[in-house]
């Protein structure tokens, strides 16, 4: 990785060098990703899967090669198990909608106490009842309680591999094993794991896996739902339109094969190609190396932040036990998270504040919101020093 790969990182904010620590919200894009998009629009652009002409074939090839790149990146068996979506949110909505239409809409879905709203609301919208795996004060999921949540109505277990708030890595292997012992499939929300650690869906044996392109150095507006072929095959289509059909008449329509049955309409083919370029870029660096680097940043950040008086890091036990880096969420007694975030911003430091789209977790923590610093492959210890010094400065201002 070369610092110049990410042009935005050399800009300043309020006259100060940008310290970008909001990577869980979205990562910055390497030059190669942006250039791939520009190049495709300038030189290749044509709709995919539709034209016999040269450009359409070329765009289709890039799009399908991208599917294969995603397949390899997450260790899926078949490229037909890779469905392109707009992001994790759409991936979960797709599954919730399709599952509800095979008669599961009155069933139960087990989620964890630390889920993002996009792994809560789609189930509610589609008629499912949620049962929740409780969490300890230290951020660990209660696996004994999880085992008690299964009933004859349990249709799915759906949990984040890494919390977008606490940064903890959940024991998904154990969760998947237990769910399968109960004959229940599992969706893993990989929005915060795929960008930060090696992922192998086959080894993990999850039934579904979702992630977003923009959090993994790719463009916005593209994401992935992986599903085992045996799980996707019985599901009805998600949306109707072009691409997802075999034959259409006014009285009857037959549907396309996997994965196209779930991809109605013109896909974001420039986005899928650029996503593949992003995945190639980070694969070249190595997901193990990225994981080691970010884990060391997270530990360093925890070490620095916990020395600041009146500062609480949430989910600290589980975060420190995790073999991966992750977002660090904290508050300082007597300072509102929004004030802290705003003053840090004035120092050129971008962090996120608020409930992080995880209101039930905020209720569990007994807070309205937190300040969150989240790291990526390009962050450095020096930037964490800037963050810690910035927090200390704000703390002094508040007395
Ligand atoms: N979390 C954050 O700042 P989309 O918006 O579809 O790309 O991703 C949704 C999503 C799903 N699951 C988890 C665990 C997530 O962290 C997110 C997105 C961002 O934490 C934006 S709220």
mmCIF file of N, CA, C and O in Angstrom, residues 139-213:
data_model
loop_
_atom_site.group_PDB
_atom_site.id
_atom_site.type_symbol
_atom_site.label_atom_id
_atom_site.label_comp_id
_atom_site.label_asym_id
_atom_site.label_seq_id
_atom_site.Cartn_x
_atom_site.Cartn_y
_atom_site.Cartn_z
ATOM 1 N N UNK A 139 -19.639 -6.972 26.280
ATOM 2 C CA UNK A 139 -19.807 -7.087 24.829
ATOM 3 C C UNK A 139 -19.812 -8.514 24.296
ATOM 4 O O UNK A 139 -19.733 -8.722 23.079
ATOM 5 N N UNK A 140 -19.908 -9.513 25.202
ATOM 6 C CA UNK A 140 -19.923 -10.911 24.723
ATOM 7 C C UNK A 140 -21.359 -11.398 24.589
ATOM 8 O O UNK A 140 -22.185 -11.177 25.488
ATOM 9 N N UNK A 141 -21.647 -12.088 23.499
ATOM 10 C CA UNK A 141 -22.988 -12.660 23.326
ATOM 11 C C UNK A 141 -23.126 -13.858 24.255
ATOM 12 O O UNK A 141 -22.186 -14.638 24.437
ATOM 13 N N UNK A 142 -24.331 -14.026 24.793
ATOM 14 C CA UNK A 142 -24.601 -15.098 25.748
ATOM 15 C C UNK A 142 -25.058 -16.333 24.968
ATOM 16 O O UNK A 142 -26.229 -16.452 24.581
ATOM 17 N N UNK A 143 -24.116 -17.239 24.768
ATOM 18 C CA UNK A 143 -24.396 -18.401 23.915
ATOM 19 C C UNK A 143 -25.367 -19.371 24.605
ATOM 20 O O UNK A 143 -26.199 -20.007 23.954
ATOM 21 N N UNK A 144 -25.305 -19.463 25.936
ATOM 22 C CA UNK A 144 -26.256 -20.343 26.641
ATOM 23 C C UNK A 144 -27.678 -19.837 26.438
ATOM 24 O O UNK A 144 -28.602 -20.623 26.198
ATOM 25 N N UNK A 145 -27.827 -18.521 26.489
ATOM 26 C CA UNK A 145 -29.165 -17.944 26.272
ATOM 27 C C UNK A 145 -29.586 -18.134 24.813
ATOM 28 O O UNK A 145 -30.773 -18.377 24.532
ATOM 29 N N UNK A 146 -28.639 -18.045 23.905
ATOM 30 C CA UNK A 146 -28.931 -18.233 22.469
ATOM 31 C C UNK A 146 -29.578 -19.602 22.230
ATOM 32 O O UNK A 146 -30.592 -19.720 21.539
ATOM 33 N N UNK A 147 -29.013 -20.626 22.850
ATOM 34 C CA UNK A 147 -29.511 -21.989 22.642
ATOM 35 C C UNK A 147 -30.976 -22.100 23.057
ATOM 36 O O UNK A 147 -31.749 -22.867 22.466
ATOM 37 N N UNK A 148 -31.359 -21.300 24.053
ATOM 38 C CA UNK A 148 -32.746 -21.355 24.565
ATOM 39 C C UNK A 148 -33.746 -20.632 23.651
ATOM 40 O O UNK A 148 -34.946 -20.719 23.871
ATOM 41 N N UNK A 149 -33.247 -19.898 22.649
ATOM 42 C CA UNK A 149 -34.154 -19.068 21.841
ATOM 43 C C UNK A 149 -34.842 -19.819 20.712
ATOM 44 O O UNK A 149 -35.787 -19.316 20.110
ATOM 45 N N UNK A 150 -34.359 -21.021 20.415
ATOM 46 C CA UNK A 150 -34.942 -21.757 19.282
ATOM 47 C C UNK A 150 -36.325 -22.280 19.637
ATOM 48 O O UNK A 150 -36.546 -22.784 20.735
ATOM 49 N N UNK A 151 -37.243 -22.137 18.691
ATOM 50 C CA UNK A 151 -38.581 -22.724 18.849
ATOM 51 C C UNK A 151 -38.934 -23.388 17.511
ATOM 52 O O UNK A 151 -38.156 -23.301 16.545
ATOM 53 N N UNK A 152 -40.107 -23.978 17.462
ATOM 54 C CA UNK A 152 -40.521 -24.623 16.196
ATOM 55 C C UNK A 152 -40.744 -23.569 15.099
ATOM 56 O O UNK A 152 -40.860 -23.899 13.929
ATOM 57 N N UNK A 153 -40.798 -22.305 15.494
ATOM 58 C CA UNK A 153 -41.046 -21.242 14.507
ATOM 59 C C UNK A 153 -39.766 -20.547 14.041
ATOM 60 O O UNK A 153 -39.826 -19.612 13.244
ATOM 61 N N UNK A 154 -38.607 -20.960 14.558
ATOM 62 C CA UNK A 154 -37.361 -20.271 14.180
ATOM 63 C C UNK A 154 -37.032 -20.567 12.715
ATOM 64 O O UNK A 154 -36.887 -21.729 12.332
ATOM 65 N N UNK A 155 -36.925 -19.501 11.918
ATOM 66 C CA UNK A 155 -36.656 -19.674 10.482
ATOM 67 C C UNK A 155 -35.219 -19.360 10.118
ATOM 68 O O UNK A 155 -34.713 -19.824 9.108
ATOM 69 N N UNK A 156 -34.594 -18.498 10.912
ATOM 70 C CA UNK A 156 -33.257 -18.040 10.543
ATOM 71 C C UNK A 156 -32.575 -17.466 11.775
ATOM 72 O O UNK A 156 -33.236 -16.916 12.662
ATOM 73 N N UNK A 157 -31.240 -17.596 11.781
ATOM 74 C CA UNK A 157 -30.416 -16.836 12.734
ATOM 75 C C UNK A 157 -29.666 -15.821 11.894
ATOM 76 O O UNK A 157 -29.123 -16.165 10.842
ATOM 77 N N UNK A 158 -29.660 -14.558 12.317
ATOM 78 C CA UNK A 158 -29.014 -13.522 11.514
ATOM 79 C C UNK A 158 -28.197 -12.612 12.427
ATOM 80 O O UNK A 158 -28.760 -11.856 13.205
ATOM 81 N N UNK A 159 -26.877 -12.719 12.328
ATOM 82 C CA UNK A 159 -26.020 -11.946 13.243
ATOM 83 C C UNK A 159 -24.858 -11.293 12.503
ATOM 84 O O UNK A 159 -24.386 -11.794 11.483
ATOM 85 N N UNK A 160 -24.416 -10.181 13.075
ATOM 86 C CA UNK A 160 -23.232 -9.503 12.529
ATOM 87 C C UNK A 160 -21.986 -10.256 12.965
ATOM 88 O O UNK A 160 -21.866 -10.647 14.124
ATOM 89 N N UNK A 161 -21.062 -10.430 12.028
ATOM 90 C CA UNK A 161 -19.801 -11.072 12.407
ATOM 91 C C UNK A 161 -18.976 -10.112 13.265
ATOM 92 O O UNK A 161 -18.339 -10.527 14.224
ATOM 93 N N UNK A 162 -19.009 -8.830 12.899
ATOM 94 C CA UNK A 162 -18.323 -7.804 13.691
ATOM 95 C C UNK A 162 -19.318 -6.667 13.937
ATOM 96 O O UNK A 162 -19.965 -6.198 12.999
ATOM 97 N N UNK A 163 -19.415 -6.231 15.181
ATOM 98 C CA UNK A 163 -20.334 -5.133 15.512
ATOM 99 C C UNK A 163 -19.803 -3.809 14.976
ATOM 100 O O UNK A 163 -18.621 -3.493 15.167
ATOM 101 N N UNK A 164 -20.691 -3.035 14.358
ATOM 102 C CA UNK A 164 -20.268 -1.731 13.833
ATOM 103 C C UNK A 164 -20.077 -0.698 14.938
ATOM 104 O O UNK A 164 -19.535 0.366 14.685
ATOM 105 N N UNK A 165 -20.516 -1.041 16.149
ATOM 106 C CA UNK A 165 -20.374 -0.104 17.261
ATOM 107 C C UNK A 165 -19.229 -0.540 18.175
ATOM 108 O O UNK A 165 -18.331 0.241 18.488
ATOM 109 N N UNK A 166 -19.273 -1.808 18.598
ATOM 110 C CA UNK A 166 -18.333 -2.278 19.619
ATOM 111 C C UNK A 166 -17.055 -2.832 19.024
ATOM 112 O O UNK A 166 -16.063 -3.013 19.735
ATOM 113 N N UNK A 167 -17.099 -3.162 17.732
ATOM 114 C CA UNK A 167 -15.912 -3.713 17.076
ATOM 115 C C UNK A 167 -15.616 -5.151 17.472
ATOM 116 O O UNK A 167 -14.608 -5.710 17.055
ATOM 117 N N UNK A 168 -16.473 -5.758 18.276
ATOM 118 C CA UNK A 168 -16.196 -7.123 18.727
ATOM 119 C C UNK A 168 -16.484 -8.113 17.600
ATOM 120 O O UNK A 168 -17.366 -7.894 16.773
ATOM 121 N N UNK A 169 -15.700 -9.175 17.586
ATOM 122 C CA UNK A 169 -15.925 -10.250 16.614
ATOM 123 C C UNK A 169 -16.778 -11.304 17.314
ATOM 124 O O UNK A 169 -16.363 -11.853 18.346
ATOM 125 N N UNK A 170 -17.935 -11.556 16.784
ATOM 126 C CA UNK A 170 -18.826 -12.527 17.416
ATOM 127 C C UNK A 170 -18.429 -13.960 17.038
ATOM 128 O O UNK A 170 -17.864 -14.183 15.965
ATOM 129 N N UNK A 171 -18.748 -14.923 17.916
ATOM 130 C CA UNK A 171 -18.325 -16.318 17.666
ATOM 131 C C UNK A 171 -19.237 -16.980 16.624
ATOM 132 O O UNK A 171 -20.049 -17.851 16.939
ATOM 133 N N UNK A 172 -19.080 -16.557 15.372
ATOM 134 C CA UNK A 172 -20.037 -17.006 14.352
ATOM 135 C C UNK A 172 -19.919 -18.504 14.070
ATOM 136 O O UNK A 172 -20.917 -19.155 13.745
ATOM 137 N N UNK A 173 -18.707 -19.069 14.212
ATOM 138 C CA UNK A 173 -18.576 -20.517 13.945
ATOM 139 C C UNK A 173 -19.468 -21.303 14.910
ATOM 140 O O UNK A 173 -20.193 -22.217 14.507
ATOM 141 N N UNK A 174 -19.417 -20.910 16.178
ATOM 142 C CA UNK A 174 -20.226 -21.590 17.198
ATOM 143 C C UNK A 174 -21.723 -21.344 16.949
ATOM 144 O O UNK A 174 -22.551 -22.257 17.061
ATOM 145 N N UNK A 175 -22.045 -20.109 16.593
ATOM 146 C CA UNK A 175 -23.448 -19.749 16.351
ATOM 147 C C UNK A 175 -23.997 -20.564 15.171
ATOM 148 O O UNK A 175 -25.111 -21.109 15.218
ATOM 149 N N UNK A 176 -23.193 -20.698 14.130
ATOM 150 C CA UNK A 176 -23.635 -21.452 12.944
ATOM 151 C C UNK A 176 -23.793 -22.935 13.298
ATOM 152 O O UNK A 176 -24.776 -23.581 12.929
ATOM 153 N N UNK A 177 -22.833 -23.455 14.050
ATOM 154 C CA UNK A 177 -22.906 -24.879 14.418
ATOM 155 C C UNK A 177 -24.181 -25.154 15.228
ATOM 156 O O UNK A 177 -24.933 -26.084 14.933
ATOM 157 N N UNK A 178 -24.451 -24.301 16.201
ATOM 158 C CA UNK A 178 -25.629 -24.510 17.061
ATOM 159 C C UNK A 178 -26.913 -24.367 16.231
ATOM 160 O O UNK A 178 -27.847 -25.171 16.352
ATOM 161 N N UNK A 179 -26.945 -23.348 15.357
ATOM 162 C CA UNK A 179 -28.146 -23.150 14.533
ATOM 163 C C UNK A 179 -28.381 -24.375 13.650
ATOM 164 O O UNK A 179 -29.516 -24.862 13.530
ATOM 165 N N UNK A 180 -27.319 -24.887 13.063
ATOM 166 C CA UNK A 180 -27.476 -26.051 12.181
ATOM 167 C C UNK A 180 -27.917 -27.290 12.965
ATOM 168 O O UNK A 180 -28.678 -28.111 12.443
ATOM 169 N N UNK A 181 -27.466 -27.392 14.202
ATOM 170 C CA UNK A 181 -27.931 -28.521 15.036
ATOM 171 C C UNK A 181 -29.454 -28.436 15.233
ATOM 172 O O UNK A 181 -30.115 -29.447 15.428
ATOM 173 N N UNK A 182 -29.976 -27.214 15.159
ATOM 174 C CA UNK A 182 -31.430 -27.024 15.276
ATOM 175 C C UNK A 182 -32.094 -26.994 13.902
ATOM 176 O O UNK A 182 -33.288 -26.686 13.794
ATOM 177 N N UNK A 183 -31.330 -27.263 12.859
ATOM 178 C CA UNK A 183 -31.888 -27.290 11.496
ATOM 179 C C UNK A 183 -32.247 -25.906 10.973
ATOM 180 O O UNK A 183 -33.093 -25.767 10.084
ATOM 181 N N UNK A 184 -31.582 -24.872 11.506
ATOM 182 C CA UNK A 184 -31.931 -23.491 11.126
ATOM 183 C C UNK A 184 -30.763 -22.866 10.351
ATOM 184 O O UNK A 184 -29.613 -22.938 10.792
ATOM 185 N N UNK A 185 -31.046 -22.241 9.203
ATOM 186 C CA UNK A 185 -29.974 -21.584 8.436
ATOM 187 C C UNK A 185 -29.540 -20.266 9.061
ATOM 188 O O UNK A 185 -30.254 -19.695 9.893
ATOM 189 N N UNK A 186 -28.366 -19.788 8.633
ATOM 190 C CA UNK A 186 -27.769 -18.589 9.248
ATOM 191 C C UNK A 186 -27.348 -17.582 8.178
ATOM 192 O O UNK A 186 -26.690 -17.939 7.197
ATOM 193 N N UNK A 187 -27.729 -16.321 8.417
ATOM 194 C CA UNK A 187 -27.219 -15.196 7.625
ATOM 195 C C UNK A 187 -26.167 -14.473 8.467
ATOM 196 O O UNK A 187 -26.435 -14.105 9.610
ATOM 197 N N UNK A 188 -25.001 -14.283 7.886
ATOM 198 C CA UNK A 188 -23.974 -13.493 8.567
ATOM 199 C C UNK A 188 -23.918 -12.124 7.905
ATOM 200 O O UNK A 188 -23.725 -12.007 6.691
ATOM 201 N N UNK A 189 -24.087 -11.084 8.725
ATOM 202 C CA UNK A 189 -23.917 -9.717 8.250
ATOM 203 C C UNK A 189 -22.415 -9.425 8.291
ATOM 204 O O UNK A 189 -21.832 -9.242 9.359
ATOM 205 N N UNK A 190 -21.833 -9.397 7.104
ATOM 206 C CA UNK A 190 -20.383 -9.226 7.007
ATOM 207 C C UNK A 190 -19.959 -7.804 6.662
ATOM 208 O O UNK A 190 -18.809 -7.584 6.265
ATOM 209 N N UNK A 191 -20.876 -6.831 6.869
ATOM 210 C CA UNK A 191 -20.556 -5.450 6.488
ATOM 211 C C UNK A 191 -19.272 -4.966 7.153
ATOM 212 O O UNK A 191 -18.483 -4.242 6.550
ATOM 213 N N UNK A 192 -19.069 -5.386 8.420
ATOM 214 C CA UNK A 192 -17.887 -4.901 9.144
ATOM 215 C C UNK A 192 -16.815 -5.980 9.297
ATOM 216 O O UNK A 192 -15.807 -5.747 9.970
ATOM 217 N N UNK A 193 -17.024 -7.136 8.692
ATOM 218 C CA UNK A 193 -15.974 -8.166 8.778
ATOM 219 C C UNK A 193 -15.233 -8.318 7.460
ATOM 220 O O UNK A 193 -13.995 -8.319 7.431
ATOM 221 N N UNK A 194 -15.960 -8.400 6.356
ATOM 222 C CA UNK A 194 -15.302 -8.652 5.060
ATOM 223 C C UNK A 194 -14.177 -7.650 4.757
ATOM 224 O O UNK A 194 -13.157 -8.044 4.202
ATOM 225 N N UNK A 195 -14.318 -6.364 5.146
ATOM 226 C CA UNK A 195 -13.223 -5.433 4.831
ATOM 227 C C UNK A 195 -12.001 -5.587 5.730
ATOM 228 O O UNK A 195 -10.967 -4.994 5.443
ATOM 229 N N UNK A 196 -12.129 -6.360 6.813
ATOM 230 C CA UNK A 196 -11.090 -6.294 7.846
ATOM 231 C C UNK A 196 -10.444 -7.625 8.200
ATOM 232 O O UNK A 196 -9.512 -7.660 8.997
ATOM 233 N N UNK A 197 -10.950 -8.718 7.678
ATOM 234 C CA UNK A 197 -10.385 -10.030 8.031
ATOM 235 C C UNK A 197 -10.632 -11.004 6.881
ATOM 236 O O UNK A 197 -11.531 -10.776 6.060
ATOM 237 N N UNK A 198 -9.844 -12.073 6.811
ATOM 238 C CA UNK A 198 -10.128 -13.059 5.763
ATOM 239 C C UNK A 198 -11.499 -13.683 6.026
ATOM 240 O O UNK A 198 -11.839 -13.975 7.170
ATOM 241 N N UNK A 199 -12.285 -13.855 4.980
ATOM 242 C CA UNK A 199 -13.608 -14.482 5.114
ATOM 243 C C UNK A 199 -13.661 -15.684 4.178
ATOM 244 O O UNK A 199 -13.259 -15.592 3.020
ATOM 245 N N UNK A 200 -14.141 -16.806 4.716
ATOM 246 C CA UNK A 200 -14.310 -17.992 3.884
ATOM 247 C C UNK A 200 -15.689 -18.581 4.213
ATOM 248 O O UNK A 200 -15.851 -19.270 5.221
ATOM 249 N N UNK A 201 -16.655 -18.265 3.366
ATOM 250 C CA UNK A 201 -18.034 -18.675 3.681
ATOM 251 C C UNK A 201 -18.195 -20.196 3.671
ATOM 252 O O UNK A 201 -19.051 -20.732 4.374
ATOM 253 N N UNK A 202 -17.366 -20.876 2.875
ATOM 254 C CA UNK A 202 -17.486 -22.337 2.835
ATOM 255 C C UNK A 202 -16.971 -22.944 4.134
ATOM 256 O O UNK A 202 -17.607 -23.832 4.722
ATOM 257 N N UNK A 203 -15.819 -22.442 4.597
ATOM 258 C CA UNK A 203 -15.276 -22.967 5.863
ATOM 259 C C UNK A 203 -16.194 -22.601 7.027
ATOM 260 O O UNK A 203 -16.435 -23.399 7.927
ATOM 261 N N UNK A 204 -16.726 -21.382 6.977
ATOM 262 C CA UNK A 204 -17.629 -20.917 8.043
ATOM 263 C C UNK A 204 -18.931 -21.720 8.024
ATOM 264 O O UNK A 204 -19.570 -21.914 9.037
ATOM 265 N N UNK A 205 -19.306 -22.144 6.832
ATOM 266 C CA UNK A 205 -20.534 -22.911 6.607
ATOM 267 C C UNK A 205 -21.806 -22.098 6.878
ATOM 268 O O UNK A 205 -22.850 -22.653 7.237
ATOM 269 N N UNK A 206 -21.697 -20.763 6.707
ATOM 270 C CA UNK A 206 -22.933 -19.968 6.815
ATOM 271 C C UNK A 206 -23.779 -20.223 5.569
ATOM 272 O O UNK A 206 -23.258 -20.617 4.524
ATOM 273 N N UNK A 207 -25.061 -19.976 5.698
ATOM 274 C CA UNK A 207 -25.960 -20.216 4.559
ATOM 275 C C UNK A 207 -26.080 -18.985 3.684
ATOM 276 O O UNK A 207 -26.279 -19.087 2.472
ATOM 277 N N UNK A 208 -25.958 -17.823 4.307
ATOM 278 C CA UNK A 208 -26.010 -16.543 3.594
ATOM 279 C C UNK A 208 -24.958 -15.627 4.206
ATOM 280 O O UNK A 208 -24.652 -15.725 5.406
ATOM 281 N N UNK A 209 -24.467 -14.711 3.377
ATOM 282 C CA UNK A 209 -23.456 -13.748 3.858
ATOM 283 C C UNK A 209 -23.654 -12.462 3.071
ATOM 284 O O UNK A 209 -23.807 -12.490 1.844
ATOM 285 N N UNK A 210 -23.668 -11.331 3.773
ATOM 286 C CA UNK A 210 -23.918 -10.050 3.096
ATOM 287 C C UNK A 210 -22.793 -9.065 3.397
ATOM 288 O O UNK A 210 -22.269 -9.043 4.510
ATOM 289 N N UNK A 211 -22.411 -8.289 2.387
ATOM 290 C CA UNK A 211 -21.490 -7.176 2.651
ATOM 291 C C UNK A 211 -21.681 -6.064 1.630
ATOM 292 O O UNK A 211 -22.364 -6.247 0.618
ATOM 293 N N UNK A 212 -21.077 -4.900 1.948
ATOM 294 C CA UNK A 212 -21.250 -3.698 1.117
ATOM 295 C C UNK A 212 -19.945 -3.332 0.430
ATOM 296 O O UNK A 212 -18.886 -3.338 1.069
ATOM 297 N N UNK A 213 -20.047 -2.916 -0.829
ATOM 298 C CA UNK A 213 -18.853 -2.521 -1.579
ATOM 299 C C UNK A 213 -18.159 -1.293 -1.010
ATOM 300 O O UNK A 213 -16.934 -1.230 -0.942
#
